[in-house]
Coordinates of C-alpha atoms and ligand atoms in Angstrom, one line a residue:
M27 CA 0.0 0.0 0.0
R28 CA 1.5 3.4 -1.0
P29 CA 0.7 6.6 0.8
D30 CA -1.2 8.0 -2.2
D31 CA -3.3 4.8 -2.9
A32 CA -6.2 5.8 -0.8
A33 CA -6.4 9.3 -2.3
W34 CA -6.3 7.8 -5.9
T35 CA -8.9 5.3 -5.0
D36 CA -11.2 8.1 -3.8
L37 CA -10.5 10.0 -7.0
E38 CA -11.2 7.0 -9.2
R39 CA -14.5 6.4 -7.4
H40 CA -15.4 10.0 -7.8
A41 CA -14.5 10.0 -11.5
A42 CA -16.7 7.0 -12.1
A43 CA -19.6 8.9 -10.5
L44 CA -19.0 12.1 -12.5
K45 CA -18.8 10.2 -15.7
G46 CA -22.5 9.9 -15.6
T47 CA -23.0 13.7 -15.0
T48 CA -23.3 16.2 -17.8
L49 CA -21.4 19.5 -17.8
K50 CA -24.8 21.3 -17.8
A51 CA -25.8 19.4 -14.7
L52 CA -22.6 20.7 -13.0
F53 CA -23.5 24.2 -14.0
A54 CA -27.1 23.8 -12.8
A55 CA -25.8 22.6 -9.4
D56 CA -23.7 25.7 -8.9
A57 CA -24.9 29.0 -10.1
N58 CA -21.5 30.5 -9.4
R59 CA -19.5 27.8 -11.3
A60 CA -18.2 29.9 -14.2
A61 CA -16.6 32.4 -11.7
A62 CA -15.7 29.8 -9.0
F63 CA -13.7 27.6 -11.5
T64 CA -11.8 30.6 -12.9
H65 CA -8.6 31.9 -11.4
A66 CA -6.1 34.5 -12.5
A67 CA -2.4 35.1 -11.9
C68 CA 0.6 36.7 -13.7
G69 CA -1.5 37.8 -16.7
L70 CA -3.2 34.4 -17.2
T71 CA -6.9 33.7 -16.6
L72 CA -7.7 30.0 -16.4
D73 CA -11.3 28.8 -16.7
L74 CA -11.8 25.2 -15.8
S75 CA -15.6 25.4 -15.4
R76 CA -16.3 23.4 -18.6
Q77 CA -14.1 20.5 -17.4
R78 CA -16.0 17.5 -15.9
I79 CA -14.6 18.2 -12.5
D80 CA -16.1 19.6 -9.3
T81 CA -15.1 21.1 -6.0
H82 CA -15.1 17.7 -4.3
A83 CA -12.6 16.4 -6.9
F84 CA -10.3 19.3 -6.3
G85 CA -10.5 18.6 -2.6
L86 CA -9.5 15.0 -3.3
F87 CA -6.6 16.2 -5.3
E88 CA -5.5 18.4 -2.4
A89 CA -5.6 15.2 -0.2
L90 CA -3.5 13.5 -2.9
A91 CA -1.1 16.4 -3.0
A92 CA -0.7 16.0 0.8
A93 CA -0.2 12.3 0.5
V94 CA 2.6 12.7 -2.1
D95 CA 4.0 15.8 -0.3
L96 CA 3.7 17.9 -3.4
T97 CA 4.6 21.1 -1.6
G98 CA 7.6 19.5 0.0
R99 CA 8.8 18.1 -3.3
L100 CA 8.4 21.5 -5.0
A101 CA 10.5 23.1 -2.1
A102 CA 13.1 20.3 -2.5
M103 CA 13.2 21.0 -6.3
R104 CA 13.7 24.7 -5.6
A105 CA 16.4 24.0 -3.1
G106 CA 18.4 21.9 -5.5
A107 CA 17.7 18.4 -4.2
K108 CA 18.3 15.6 -6.7
V109 CA 14.7 15.1 -7.6
N110 CA 15.6 13.5 -10.9
T111 CA 16.5 10.3 -9.2
T112 CA 17.2 8.1 -12.3
E113 CA 19.8 10.6 -13.6
D114 CA 20.9 11.5 -10.1
R115 CA 20.4 15.2 -10.8
A116 CA 18.7 18.3 -9.5
A117 CA 16.1 20.0 -11.7
L118 CA 16.8 23.6 -11.3
H119 CA 15.1 25.4 -14.3
V120 CA 13.5 27.7 -11.7
A121 CA 17.0 28.8 -10.6
L122 CA 17.4 30.3 -14.1
R123 CA 14.7 32.7 -13.2
G124 CA 16.2 33.5 -9.9
A125 CA 14.3 31.1 -7.6
G126 CA 16.5 28.9 -5.5
G127 CA 19.4 26.6 -6.1
G128 CA 21.6 28.3 -3.5
A129 CA 24.3 30.9 -3.8
E130 CA 26.7 28.9 -5.9
V131 CA 24.0 28.1 -8.5
Q132 CA 22.7 31.6 -8.6
Q133 CA 26.3 32.9 -9.1
A134 CA 26.8 30.5 -12.1
V135 CA 23.4 31.5 -13.5
R136 CA 24.3 35.2 -13.2
E137 CA 27.7 34.8 -14.8
A138 CA 26.2 32.8 -17.7
R139 CA 23.5 35.5 -18.2
D140 CA 26.0 38.3 -18.2
A141 CA 28.1 36.4 -20.8
V142 CA 25.2 35.8 -23.0
R143 CA 24.0 39.5 -22.7
A144 CA 27.5 40.8 -23.4
F145 CA 27.9 38.6 -26.5
A146 CA 24.5 39.7 -27.8
D147 CA 25.4 43.3 -27.2
E148 CA 28.7 42.8 -29.1
V149 CA 26.8 41.3 -32.1
A150 CA 24.3 44.2 -32.0
R151 CA 27.0 46.8 -32.0
G152 CA 29.0 45.0 -34.7
A153 CA 31.9 44.6 -32.3
R154 CA 31.7 40.9 -33.0
A155 CA 31.3 40.4 -36.7
G156 CA 31.8 38.0 -39.5
A157 CA 34.6 38.1 -42.1
G158 CA 32.6 40.5 -44.2
G159 CA 31.3 42.8 -41.5
P160 CA 28.3 42.8 -39.0
F161 CA 26.2 39.7 -38.8
N162 CA 22.9 39.9 -40.7
A163 CA 21.9 36.2 -40.1
I164 CA 22.0 33.5 -37.4
V165 CA 21.6 29.8 -38.1
H166 CA 20.5 28.1 -34.9
I167 CA 21.3 24.4 -34.8
G168 CA 19.8 22.1 -32.2
I169 CA 16.9 19.7 -31.7
G170 CA 14.2 19.0 -29.1
G171 CA 14.7 21.2 -26.1
S172 CA 17.7 22.8 -27.8
D173 CA 15.3 24.0 -30.6
L174 CA 11.6 24.1 -29.7
G175 CA 11.8 26.7 -26.9
P176 CA 13.9 29.3 -28.7
R177 CA 12.0 28.8 -31.9
L178 CA 8.6 29.3 -30.1
V179 CA 9.8 32.4 -28.2
L180 CA 11.2 34.1 -31.3
D181 CA 8.1 33.4 -33.3
A182 CA 5.8 34.5 -30.5
L183 CA 7.8 37.7 -29.8
K184 CA 8.3 38.8 -33.4
P185 CA 7.2 42.4 -32.7
Y186 CA 10.1 42.6 -30.2
R187 CA 12.7 41.5 -32.7
R188 CA 15.8 43.4 -33.6
A189 CA 15.7 44.7 -37.2
G190 CA 18.0 43.4 -39.9
L191 CA 18.7 39.9 -38.5
D192 CA 17.5 36.8 -40.4
V193 CA 17.2 33.9 -38.0
R194 CA 17.0 30.4 -39.3
F195 CA 16.7 27.1 -37.4
A196 CA 17.9 23.6 -38.4
A197 CA 16.9 20.7 -36.3
N198 CA 15.9 17.7 -38.5
V199 CA 18.6 15.4 -39.7
D200 CA 17.0 15.4 -43.2
G201 CA 19.6 17.3 -45.3
A202 CA 16.8 19.5 -46.7
E203 CA 16.6 21.2 -43.3
I204 CA 20.2 22.5 -43.2
A205 CA 20.1 23.2 -46.9
D206 CA 17.0 25.5 -46.4
A207 CA 18.5 27.1 -43.3
L208 CA 21.7 28.1 -45.2
E209 CA 20.1 28.9 -48.5
G210 CA 20.7 32.5 -49.7
L211 CA 22.7 33.5 -46.7
D212 CA 26.1 35.2 -47.0
P213 CA 28.6 33.1 -45.0
A214 CA 30.7 36.2 -44.3
H215 CA 27.8 37.8 -42.4
T216 CA 26.4 34.7 -40.7
L217 CA 26.7 33.5 -37.1
I218 CA 26.3 29.8 -36.5
V219 CA 24.9 28.9 -33.0
V220 CA 25.1 25.3 -32.1
V221 CA 23.0 24.2 -29.1
S222 CA 23.4 20.8 -27.6
K223 CA 23.3 19.9 -23.9
T224 CA 25.3 16.7 -24.5
F225 CA 27.1 17.7 -27.7
T226 CA 26.6 14.1 -28.8
T227 CA 23.3 14.4 -30.6
Q228 CA 23.6 12.9 -34.0
E229 CA 21.3 15.3 -35.9
T230 CA 22.8 18.4 -34.3
L231 CA 26.4 17.3 -35.0
A232 CA 25.6 16.4 -38.6
N233 CA 23.9 19.8 -39.2
A234 CA 26.7 21.6 -37.3
D235 CA 29.3 19.9 -39.4
A236 CA 27.5 20.9 -42.6
A237 CA 27.2 24.5 -41.5
R238 CA 30.8 24.7 -40.5
A239 CA 32.0 23.3 -43.8
W240 CA 29.8 25.8 -45.6
L241 CA 31.2 28.6 -43.5
A242 CA 34.8 27.5 -43.7
A243 CA 34.6 27.2 -47.5
A244 CA 33.8 30.9 -47.7
V245 CA 35.7 32.5 -44.8
G246 CA 38.5 30.0 -44.3
E247 CA 39.2 27.3 -41.7
A248 CA 41.1 29.7 -39.5
H249 CA 38.4 32.4 -39.3
A250 CA 35.4 30.0 -39.1
P251 CA 35.5 29.5 -35.2
A252 CA 35.0 33.3 -34.8
Q253 CA 31.6 32.9 -36.4
I254 CA 30.5 29.9 -34.4
A255 CA 29.1 30.0 -30.9
A256 CA 28.0 26.9 -29.0
V257 CA 25.9 26.3 -25.9
S258 CA 26.5 23.1 -24.1
A259 CA 26.7 21.3 -20.7
A260 CA 29.8 19.7 -22.2
P261 CA 31.8 22.9 -23.1
E262 CA 35.0 21.1 -23.7
K263 CA 33.4 18.9 -26.4
A264 CA 32.0 22.1 -28.1
R265 CA 35.4 23.7 -28.0
A266 CA 37.2 20.6 -29.4
W267 CA 34.6 20.5 -32.2
G268 CA 35.5 24.1 -33.2
A269 CA 33.2 26.6 -31.6
G270 CA 35.0 29.9 -31.0
A271 CA 32.7 31.0 -28.2
V272 CA 31.1 28.5 -25.8
F273 CA 28.4 29.2 -23.2
P274 CA 27.7 26.8 -20.5
F275 CA 24.6 25.3 -19.0
W276 CA 24.4 22.5 -16.5
D277 CA 23.2 18.9 -16.1
W278 CA 20.7 20.2 -13.6
V279 CA 18.7 21.9 -16.4
G280 CA 16.6 19.4 -18.4
G281 CA 16.6 20.1 -22.2
R282 CA 12.9 20.7 -22.4
Y283 CA 13.1 23.1 -19.5
S284 CA 16.1 24.9 -20.8
L285 CA 15.0 27.9 -22.9
W286 CA 15.7 30.2 -20.0
S287 CA 19.4 29.3 -19.9
A288 CA 22.2 30.1 -22.4
V289 CA 20.1 27.9 -24.8
G290 CA 18.4 31.3 -25.3
L291 CA 21.5 32.8 -26.9
T292 CA 19.9 33.2 -30.3
T293 CA 16.8 34.5 -28.7
E294 CA 18.7 37.1 -26.7
I295 CA 20.6 38.2 -29.8
A296 CA 17.6 38.4 -32.0
L297 CA 15.3 40.2 -29.5
Q298 CA 15.7 43.9 -28.5
P299 CA 17.6 44.5 -25.3
G300 CA 15.7 43.8 -22.2
V301 CA 13.1 41.5 -23.8
F302 CA 14.7 38.3 -22.6
D303 CA 14.9 39.7 -19.1
A304 CA 11.2 40.4 -19.2
L305 CA 10.5 36.8 -20.3
L306 CA 12.5 35.6 -17.3
E307 CA 10.6 38.1 -15.1
G308 CA 7.3 36.7 -16.2
A309 CA 8.5 33.1 -15.5
A310 CA 9.8 34.2 -12.1
A311 CA 6.4 35.6 -11.2
M312 CA 4.7 32.3 -12.2
D313 CA 7.3 30.4 -10.1
A314 CA 6.4 32.5 -7.1
H315 CA 2.7 31.8 -7.7
A316 CA 3.3 28.1 -8.3
F317 CA 5.3 27.7 -5.1
D318 CA 3.3 30.0 -2.8
A319 CA -0.3 30.3 -3.9
P320 CA -2.7 28.1 -2.0
L321 CA -3.6 25.0 -3.9
D322 CA -7.3 26.0 -4.3
A323 CA -6.2 29.1 -6.3
N324 CA -2.9 27.7 -7.8
L325 CA -3.1 27.8 -11.6
P326 CA -0.7 25.1 -12.4
F327 CA -2.0 22.8 -9.7
R328 CA -5.6 23.2 -10.7
A329 CA -4.7 22.7 -14.3
A330 CA -2.7 19.6 -13.4
C331 CA -5.8 18.3 -11.5
A332 CA -8.0 18.8 -14.5
Q333 CA -5.6 17.0 -16.8
S334 CA -5.2 14.1 -14.3
F335 CA -8.9 13.9 -13.8
N336 CA -9.5 13.7 -17.5
R337 CA -7.2 10.7 -17.6
L338 CA -9.3 9.0 -14.9
L339 CA -12.4 9.8 -17.0
G340 CA -10.8 7.9 -19.9
H341 CA -9.6 10.8 -22.0
T342 CA -6.1 10.0 -23.1
S343 CA -5.6 12.9 -25.4
T344 CA -5.6 16.7 -25.1
A345 CA -5.7 19.2 -27.9
T346 CA -3.9 22.5 -27.4
I347 CA -5.4 25.2 -29.6
P348 CA -3.9 28.7 -29.4
Y349 CA -6.1 31.3 -31.1
A350 CA -3.0 33.3 -31.9
R351 CA -0.8 33.0 -34.9
R352 CA 2.2 33.9 -32.8
L353 CA 1.6 30.9 -30.6
Q354 CA 1.4 28.4 -33.5
L355 CA 4.5 26.6 -32.3
L356 CA 3.1 26.1 -28.8
P357 CA 1.6 22.6 -29.5
A358 CA 5.0 21.4 -30.8
F359 CA 6.6 22.7 -27.6
M360 CA 3.9 21.2 -25.4
Q361 CA 4.4 17.8 -27.1
Q362 CA 7.9 17.6 -25.9
L363 CA 7.3 19.2 -22.6
E364 CA 4.4 16.9 -21.6
M365 CA 5.1 13.7 -23.5
E366 CA 8.8 13.5 -23.0
S367 CA 8.4 14.4 -19.3
N368 CA 5.4 12.3 -18.4
G369 CA 5.0 9.6 -21.1
K370 CA 6.3 7.0 -18.6
G371 CA 5.3 3.5 -17.8
V372 CA 6.9 3.2 -14.4
D373 CA 6.9 5.4 -11.3
A374 CA 9.9 7.1 -9.9
E375 CA 10.8 3.9 -7.9
G376 CA 10.5 1.8 -11.0
R377 CA 7.2 0.1 -10.3
P378 CA 4.5 0.0 -13.0
L379 CA 2.6 3.3 -13.0
A380 CA -1.0 2.7 -11.8
R381 CA -2.3 5.8 -13.5
L382 CA -1.4 7.7 -16.7
A383 CA 0.9 10.5 -16.0
A384 CA 0.4 12.0 -19.4
G385 CA -1.8 11.6 -22.4
V386 CA -1.2 12.5 -26.0
T387 CA -0.7 16.2 -26.4
W388 CA -1.2 17.7 -29.8
G389 CA -2.8 20.6 -31.6
D390 CA -2.5 23.5 -34.0
A391 CA -3.4 27.2 -34.1
G392 CA -7.0 28.3 -34.3
T393 CA -8.6 29.2 -36.6
N394 CA -6.6 26.9 -39.0
A395 CA -7.4 23.9 -36.8
Q396 CA -11.1 24.5 -37.2
H397 CA -10.7 23.8 -40.9
S398 CA -8.8 20.6 -40.4
F399 CA -9.5 18.4 -37.4
F400 CA -12.3 20.1 -35.5
Q401 CA -14.8 17.8 -37.2
L402 CA -13.4 15.0 -35.1
L403 CA -13.5 17.1 -31.9
H404 CA -17.2 17.9 -32.4
Q405 CA -18.6 14.7 -33.8
G406 CA -15.9 12.0 -33.6
R407 CA -16.5 9.1 -31.2
D408 CA -13.4 10.0 -29.2
V409 CA -14.0 12.7 -26.6
I410 CA -10.8 14.9 -26.6
P411 CA -10.6 17.7 -24.1
V412 CA -9.5 20.9 -25.7
E413 CA -7.4 23.7 -24.2
F414 CA -8.2 27.0 -25.9
L415 CA -5.9 29.9 -25.6
V416 CA -6.9 33.5 -26.5
V417 CA -5.0 36.8 -26.3
A418 CA -7.1 39.5 -24.7
Y419 CA -5.3 42.7 -25.6
G420 CA -2.6 44.1 -27.9
A421 CA -3.3 42.1 -31.0
E422 CA -1.4 43.0 -34.2
G423 CA -3.1 43.7 -37.5
P424 CA -6.5 45.0 -38.3
P425 CA -8.6 45.3 -35.0
A426 CA -11.5 43.3 -36.5
H427 CA -9.3 40.3 -36.8
R428 CA -8.7 40.1 -33.0
D429 CA -12.4 40.0 -32.4
M430 CA -12.9 37.3 -35.0
A431 CA -10.2 35.2 -33.4
V432 CA -11.8 35.6 -29.9
A433 CA -15.3 35.0 -31.2
N434 CA -14.2 31.8 -32.9
A435 CA -12.4 30.5 -29.8
L436 CA -15.4 31.2 -27.6
A437 CA -17.8 29.8 -30.1
Q438 CA -15.9 26.5 -30.5
A439 CA -15.8 26.0 -26.7
Q440 CA -19.5 26.8 -26.6
A441 CA -20.4 24.4 -29.4
L442 CA -18.4 21.6 -27.7
Y443 CA -20.3 22.3 -24.5
E444 CA -23.8 22.9 -25.9
G445 CA -24.0 20.5 -28.8
K446 CA -27.2 20.2 -30.9
T447 CA -29.8 17.5 -30.8
A448 CA -31.0 15.7 -33.9
D449 CA -34.5 17.2 -33.2
A450 CA -33.1 20.7 -33.2
A451 CA -31.1 20.0 -36.4
R452 CA -34.3 18.6 -38.0
A453 CA -36.3 21.7 -37.0
E454 CA -33.6 24.0 -38.5
L455 CA -33.7 22.0 -41.7
L456 CA -37.4 22.1 -42.0
A457 CA -37.4 25.9 -41.3
K458 CA -35.0 26.2 -44.2
G459 CA -37.4 24.5 -46.5
E460 CA -36.0 21.0 -46.6
S461 CA -38.5 18.1 -47.2
A462 CA -39.5 16.1 -44.1
E463 CA -37.7 13.1 -45.5
R464 CA -34.5 14.9 -46.2
A465 CA -34.6 16.7 -42.9
A466 CA -34.9 13.4 -41.1
F467 CA -32.1 11.9 -43.1
L468 CA -29.7 14.9 -42.5
S469 CA -30.6 15.4 -38.8
T470 CA -28.2 12.9 -37.3
H471 CA -25.4 14.1 -39.6
R472 CA -26.0 17.6 -38.4
A473 CA -26.4 16.8 -34.7
F474 CA -23.6 17.4 -32.2
P475 CA -23.3 15.4 -29.0
G476 CA -22.1 18.4 -27.0
D477 CA -21.1 17.9 -23.3
R478 CA -17.5 17.9 -24.5
P479 CA -14.9 19.4 -22.0
S480 CA -12.6 22.3 -22.6
T481 CA -10.4 24.8 -20.8
M482 CA -10.3 28.5 -21.7
L483 CA -6.9 30.1 -21.0
A484 CA -6.7 33.9 -21.7
L485 CA -3.4 35.8 -21.9
A486 CA -3.7 39.4 -20.9
D487 CA -1.4 40.1 -23.9
L488 CA 1.5 38.5 -25.8
S489 CA 4.2 40.5 -24.1
P490 CA 7.5 38.9 -23.1
K491 CA 6.4 38.9 -19.5
T492 CA 3.1 37.1 -20.1
L493 CA 4.8 34.6 -22.4
G494 CA 7.3 33.8 -19.7
A495 CA 4.5 33.3 -17.2
L496 CA 2.6 31.0 -19.7
L497 CA 5.6 28.8 -20.4
A498 CA 6.5 28.5 -16.8
F499 CA 2.9 27.7 -16.0
Y500 CA 3.1 24.7 -18.4
E501 CA 6.4 23.6 -16.9
H502 CA 4.9 23.6 -13.4
R503 CA 1.7 21.9 -14.5
T504 CA 3.8 19.1 -16.1
V505 CA 5.9 18.6 -13.0
M506 CA 2.9 18.6 -10.7
Q507 CA 1.0 16.2 -12.8
A508 CA 3.9 13.8 -12.9
W509 CA 4.4 14.0 -9.1
L510 CA 0.7 13.5 -8.5
A511 CA 0.9 10.3 -10.5
G512 CA 4.2 9.2 -9.1
A513 CA 6.4 9.7 -12.3
N514 CA 9.7 11.3 -12.7
P515 CA 9.2 14.2 -15.2
F516 CA 12.9 14.9 -15.7
D517 CA 14.3 11.8 -17.4
Q518 CA 13.6 10.5 -20.9
W519 CA 14.9 7.0 -21.2
G520 CA 12.3 6.2 -23.8
V521 CA 14.3 8.0 -26.5
E522 CA 17.4 5.9 -26.1
L523 CA 16.6 2.5 -27.7
G524 CA 15.8 4.0 -31.1
K525 CA 19.0 6.2 -31.0
Q526 CA 21.1 3.1 -30.2
M527 CA 19.6 1.1 -33.1
A528 CA 20.0 4.0 -35.6
A529 CA 23.7 4.1 -34.7
L530 CA 24.0 0.4 -35.4
L531 CA 22.0 0.5 -38.7
L532 CA 23.9 3.5 -40.1
P533 CA 27.1 1.5 -41.1
A534 CA 24.9 -1.2 -42.7
L535 CA 23.0 1.3 -44.8
R536 CA 26.4 2.5 -46.0
G537 CA 27.5 -1.0 -47.1
G538 CA 28.9 -2.4 -43.9
A539 CA 27.8 -5.6 -42.2
L540 CA 24.3 -5.9 -40.8
G541 CA 24.2 -7.1 -37.3
D542 CA 21.6 -9.4 -35.8
V543 CA 18.3 -7.7 -36.7
D544 CA 14.7 -8.8 -37.2
P545 CA 13.7 -9.9 -40.7
A546 CA 11.6 -6.8 -41.5
T547 CA 14.5 -4.5 -40.7
A548 CA 16.9 -6.6 -42.7
A549 CA 14.7 -6.5 -45.7
W550 CA 14.4 -2.7 -45.4
V551 CA 18.1 -2.2 -45.1
G552 CA 18.5 -4.3 -48.3
R553 CA 16.0 -2.1 -50.1
L554 CA 17.4 1.2 -48.9
R555 CA 21.1 0.5 -48.9
I556 CA 22.8 2.8 -51.4
Ligands
F6P23 O1 16.4 12.7 -27.6 C1 15.8 13.5 -26.7 C2 16.7 14.6 -26.2 O2 17.7 14.1 -25.3 C3 15.9 15.7 -25.6 O3 15.6 15.5 -24.3 C4 16.8 16.9 -25.8 O4 16.1 18.1 -25.6 C5 17.2 16.6 -27.2 O5 17.4 15.2 -27.3 C6 18.5 17.3 -27.6 O6 19.6 17.0 -26.8 P1 20.9 17.8 -26.8 O7 20.6 19.2 -26.3 O8 21.8 17.1 -25.8 O9 21.5 17.8 -28.2

């Protein structure tokens, strides 16, 4: 018997009871539900009223949080304890925003920040330049956590970008990616930034080699290092490979939690001065909220409860739909954050996980998503909870577009909730002049089951500060969800087996001997060997 078993049993029993309840019944039982299930902090307003969850369930989650000592674990994480037990490491991404880790860690963080800021300033002033003069382009090479965060932040904060700098990203090992990234750039004015925590990642090293060769062919081997910066927790490897400037980060920052570190070098250079600091400030505000706000008003905790409860209700997938073009890369970022963190089969002690720590996370920007997969969300047999994001103020472009984006987000959530009966559909069709026979035939096609759960998350604006708070909110939600279920959100052993196998198959594809592989793989190596 584990200390959290009783709390989970209570939750499972309550989920089974709520399964038979409609969202409308929950609203009918509590006239204040829309307000009572909405909380705000750090520029975010989170409305969970249309999730199939109630006050009793939140109370049970608070009991579960006590049973797993969630508050104590968060404090231990902040203090720098080795909460990532399988890798024997701390998880101190919050220290990058100034919260905890101790004096030594804070000193290291400050020094790295100063170095990154100084480098960015030199690039901006032209004091650090390419063979042909000031840099007018950066090619950022990295994958996973060394790519998704910086890519998202730069896309989201486009209005805060420095002028005259073309930023390209190369992550995928497919050669088309680095070819596209380098296409049309002048090597004598291009800075290459290679980001890899381990500096062993196959894709990143292949792309970095290609970029360095491209650079050296134009500016010469001797000058190339002056145009290459690297960010790594293995700085000696980066230096040996040929980077002229190397910025450290540490094994206590997980890749998918690392955008706040020197991994943000490209971001810092490409954004106007002070913008990266504002991003960190927003994240720090969310850290303070996550650590200190009472659980019944704690945004990441309540959101983690809603996600966990959805798993108990049998919903294994969540769609993230930002109604903001500038957040269109958020679903990709969330995929790594949630599924690499919590897509686990055993708990932190290695025992089979009794409950899902994460489901499938996916999505796309609204309104584009409406015109692709919303059909399934509304009428498909799977019920997939949706998380809608809207930006309240400060939208770019024609003012009418902001209202249309918001109206669409609200309408989709309303449609998922309300649905439409076949009788109502038939009545509409008859009113439009359809024959009784045709109206009867079409009515089931045009009916919506409704009663489908969703979350509405509003950002006050898309400022650097609010974006920082949003991304930190998701980090805390991910960690809390893992710890409620018993998983370790900081390791990722599940990515290793395929990597090992790729390394073994590569020589065979290039004509070498094929080891002991299964018949299907052997057949494919035979077909694809060049
Ligand atoms: O393969 C998964 C992973 O290890 C991620 O966790 C990480 O973000 C990514 O690869 C890149 O790793 P690195 O920064 O060491 O190149």
